[in-house]
């Protein structure tokens, strides 16, 4: 299926408790135009309040690219600093929104993810990649250091691997992305859809409040030093044990009862 420029830049469909967002600019390699950034932000704002959705998948239309990053035609349309600053500010806010969502977010990466497209993969909580996918922070090849992509990519792969990618603009394959922590799973291309939905359904079947609060706790403690992180995680977990969902789950395990049905957040 090939989208035209007149179609919505972002599609959403829900499969049970999973929301699937599809970047729909295949004619432009799913580049993150201002319109697409704003559409993602609006959808994240809606999903943050949706108690029925327990997991989110971000995928892309077309076989050529997950996303090649910012739309350089849009960037080149003006030399106005305020325009570029607004575009990048909105993009950064959208990326941060992914971490703040109560639901886990999975990137499903079929093909190329470069620059801010690679940033989007790194910003997601999890990423399932086809073994045919490739990744790069390739702005330097066009004379522009990938500053904002370096934030999430660096936090995924560490400084030396990130700077290697940022300084050279070279592509890495899916196996390397998995080794370095940029993606969480790699599967054959024919299994990408099924593997991603299996992961999403597995997450959606877990107790949603524990998942939502655990996601927030994890991202917060990753910014702390070790002792502070353990103190914070200890306080979190001691409180989580007292909650109804944990009590029901522990009781089912100890007394060999059927697994409970987890209610909404």
XYZ file of C-alpha atoms in Angstrom:
265
model
C 0.000 0.000 0.000
C 1.377 3.403 -0.979
C 0.140 6.527 0.744
C -0.199 9.815 -1.097
C 0.727 13.208 0.322
C -2.995 13.947 0.865
C -3.542 11.055 3.265
C -3.178 11.380 7.062
C 0.472 11.346 8.087
C -0.314 9.126 11.086
C -2.762 6.245 11.281
C -4.113 4.523 14.367
C -5.852 1.227 14.788
C -6.571 -0.636 18.001
C -6.308 -4.409 18.320
C -7.802 -5.274 21.680
C -5.787 -3.446 24.308
C -2.984 -2.548 21.896
C -2.861 0.747 19.981
C -0.903 0.619 16.733
C 0.364 3.921 15.356
C 1.568 3.866 11.751
C 3.863 6.523 10.320
C 2.198 7.126 6.965
C 4.624 9.073 4.778
C 6.177 6.247 2.705
C 6.592 8.606 -0.259
C 8.976 10.608 1.973
C 10.628 7.620 3.699
C 8.396 8.392 6.718
C 10.434 11.495 7.484
C 9.357 13.289 10.653
C 7.764 16.431 9.272
C 6.372 18.991 11.665
C 2.909 17.701 10.829
C 3.858 14.128 11.715
C 5.602 15.205 14.939
C 2.477 17.113 15.982
C 0.238 14.174 15.056
C 2.327 11.814 17.199
C 2.206 14.267 20.102
C -1.571 14.581 19.860
C -1.979 10.811 19.808
C 0.346 10.369 22.798
C -1.676 12.980 24.698
C -4.843 10.986 24.005
C -3.254 7.658 24.888
C -1.925 8.988 28.194
C -5.558 9.244 29.356
C -6.786 5.987 27.785
C -7.349 3.361 30.466
C -8.258 0.666 27.945
C -4.970 0.668 26.011
C -2.171 -1.241 27.737
C 0.564 -1.240 25.091
C 1.472 0.889 22.071
C 3.244 -0.180 18.880
C 4.820 2.335 16.499
C 5.308 1.020 12.979
C 5.770 2.541 9.531
C 4.081 2.261 6.174
C 6.115 0.964 3.249
C 9.103 -1.321 2.906
C 11.906 1.236 2.448
C 12.158 2.955 5.818
C 10.892 3.099 9.373
C 11.907 6.764 9.278
C 14.813 8.695 7.837
C 14.544 11.417 10.465
C 13.629 15.051 10.015
C 12.229 16.071 6.648
C 15.238 17.847 5.166
C 13.097 19.467 2.475
C 11.096 21.119 5.232
C 14.289 22.051 7.093
C 15.779 23.538 3.917
C 12.642 25.560 3.158
C 13.826 28.338 5.478
C 16.915 29.548 7.320
C 14.788 31.001 10.111
C 16.223 30.013 13.500
C 12.840 30.300 15.235
C 11.293 27.851 12.771
C 14.068 25.284 13.256
C 14.090 25.740 17.039
C 10.312 25.222 17.210
C 10.510 22.108 15.044
C 13.254 20.557 17.165
C 11.607 21.571 20.443
C 8.337 19.925 19.428
C 10.200 16.807 18.318
C 12.108 16.568 21.605
C 8.891 17.030 23.601
C 7.259 14.261 21.564
C 10.167 11.916 22.279
C 10.008 12.677 26.013
C 6.246 11.987 25.940
C 6.985 8.368 25.033
C 8.847 7.863 28.302
C 6.066 9.577 30.254
C 3.261 7.456 28.823
C 1.887 4.895 31.291
C 1.861 2.237 28.576
C 5.016 0.546 27.282
C 5.819 1.644 23.723
C 7.338 -0.764 21.197
C 8.994 0.327 17.946
C 8.465 -2.190 15.145
C 11.330 -1.602 12.713
C 11.114 -3.193 9.298
C 13.770 -1.232 7.429
C 16.004 1.834 7.686
C 15.921 4.062 10.789
C 18.243 7.048 10.561
C 18.861 10.332 12.423
C 15.638 11.339 14.234
C 14.124 8.057 13.010
C 16.845 6.220 14.923
C 16.119 8.593 17.817
C 12.465 7.514 17.748
C 13.500 3.854 17.991
C 15.806 4.669 20.902
C 13.102 6.714 22.653
C 10.693 3.764 22.713
C 10.741 1.439 25.719
C 11.307 -1.606 23.511
C 12.127 -2.207 19.860
C 11.594 -5.287 17.732
C 13.607 -5.168 14.520
C 13.644 -7.183 11.360
C 17.030 -8.750 10.709
C 17.001 -6.664 7.511
C 16.712 -3.344 9.388
C 19.607 -0.906 9.573
C 20.291 2.057 11.842
C 22.376 5.228 11.685
C 22.765 8.715 13.095
C 23.702 9.899 9.657
C 23.193 13.653 9.857
C 26.935 14.210 9.781
C 26.965 12.859 6.217
C 24.804 15.872 5.307
C 26.939 18.307 7.269
C 24.829 18.269 10.452
C 25.725 16.562 13.729
C 22.710 14.617 15.091
C 22.475 16.540 18.360
C 18.980 15.642 19.521
C 19.207 12.010 18.342
C 22.394 11.720 20.402
C 20.341 12.114 23.604
C 18.266 8.941 23.313
C 20.784 6.943 21.268
C 23.549 7.722 23.760
C 21.354 6.580 26.628
C 20.693 3.295 24.813
C 24.139 2.296 23.599
C 26.581 4.249 25.774
C 28.930 7.112 24.880
C 31.618 5.395 22.826
C 29.251 3.442 20.597
C 26.991 6.482 20.214
C 29.886 8.755 19.272
C 31.149 6.173 16.804
C 27.757 6.317 15.084
C 27.497 10.111 15.402
C 31.005 10.910 14.127
C 30.984 8.487 11.194
C 27.342 8.390 10.082
C 27.894 4.716 9.309
C 25.014 2.244 9.320
C 24.837 -0.650 11.758
C 22.891 -3.815 11.113
C 20.171 -5.253 13.314
C 22.498 -7.732 15.021
C 24.823 -4.895 16.051
C 21.857 -2.791 17.200
C 20.758 -5.706 19.390
C 24.247 -6.213 20.800
C 24.567 -2.523 21.627
C 21.123 -2.165 23.200
C 19.456 -0.003 20.569
C 16.806 -2.693 19.986
C 15.540 -5.405 22.301
C 14.722 -8.208 19.848
C 15.639 -9.146 16.269
C 13.580 -11.568 14.205
C 13.458 -12.698 10.568
C 11.509 -10.275 8.351
C 8.624 -12.706 7.880
C 8.172 -12.966 11.648
C 8.282 -9.256 12.495
C 4.534 -8.626 12.661
C 3.761 -11.742 14.693
C 6.703 -11.306 17.063
C 5.855 -7.675 17.769
C 2.203 -8.409 18.455
C 3.106 -11.400 20.634
C 5.306 -9.138 22.747
C 2.642 -6.430 22.906
C -0.042 -8.944 23.892
C 2.216 -10.418 26.560
C 2.687 -6.962 28.070
C -1.008 -6.105 27.733
C -1.877 -9.218 29.754
C 0.183 -8.061 32.749
C -1.216 -6.011 35.683
C -1.511 -2.537 34.127
C -0.930 -0.419 37.227
C 2.244 -2.330 38.089
C 3.429 -1.896 34.497
C 2.626 1.836 34.381
C 4.178 2.634 37.754
C 7.106 0.279 37.121
C 7.886 1.994 33.802
C 7.911 5.403 35.490
C 10.049 4.056 38.344
C 12.566 2.485 35.962
C 13.096 5.609 33.878
C 13.477 7.710 37.017
C 16.015 5.461 38.759
C 18.130 5.267 35.616
C 19.050 8.905 36.221
C 20.169 8.257 39.833
C 23.421 7.082 41.355
C 23.436 3.446 42.495
C 22.657 3.866 46.199
C 19.886 6.377 45.549
C 18.441 4.122 42.848
C 18.286 1.130 45.192
C 16.676 3.211 47.948
C 14.066 4.539 45.532
C 13.384 1.089 44.011
C 13.120 -0.467 47.494
C 10.518 2.075 48.556
C 8.633 1.550 45.300
C 8.622 -2.240 45.571
C 7.660 -2.341 49.245
C 4.646 -0.211 48.394
C 3.815 -2.235 45.286
C 3.686 -5.459 47.318
C 0.862 -4.007 49.409
C -1.385 -3.365 46.434
C -4.340 -5.548 45.504
C -2.913 -6.790 42.196
C 0.341 -7.940 43.803
C -1.473 -9.551 46.714
C -3.741 -11.431 44.314
C -0.846 -12.564 42.152
C 1.292 -13.704 45.069
C -1.663 -15.532 46.619
C -2.348 -17.319 43.313
C 1.298 -18.411 43.060
C 1.632 -19.552 46.687
C -1.707 -21.372 46.785
C -1.590 -22.695 43.202
C -4.701 -20.783 42.114
C -5.463 -19.646 38.545
C -3.697 -16.461 37.483
C -5.891 -13.427 38.295
C -7.549 -11.231 35.691
C -5.845 -7.850 35.958
C -8.139 -4.833 36.059
C -7.449 -1.407 34.561
C -5.218 1.320 35.985
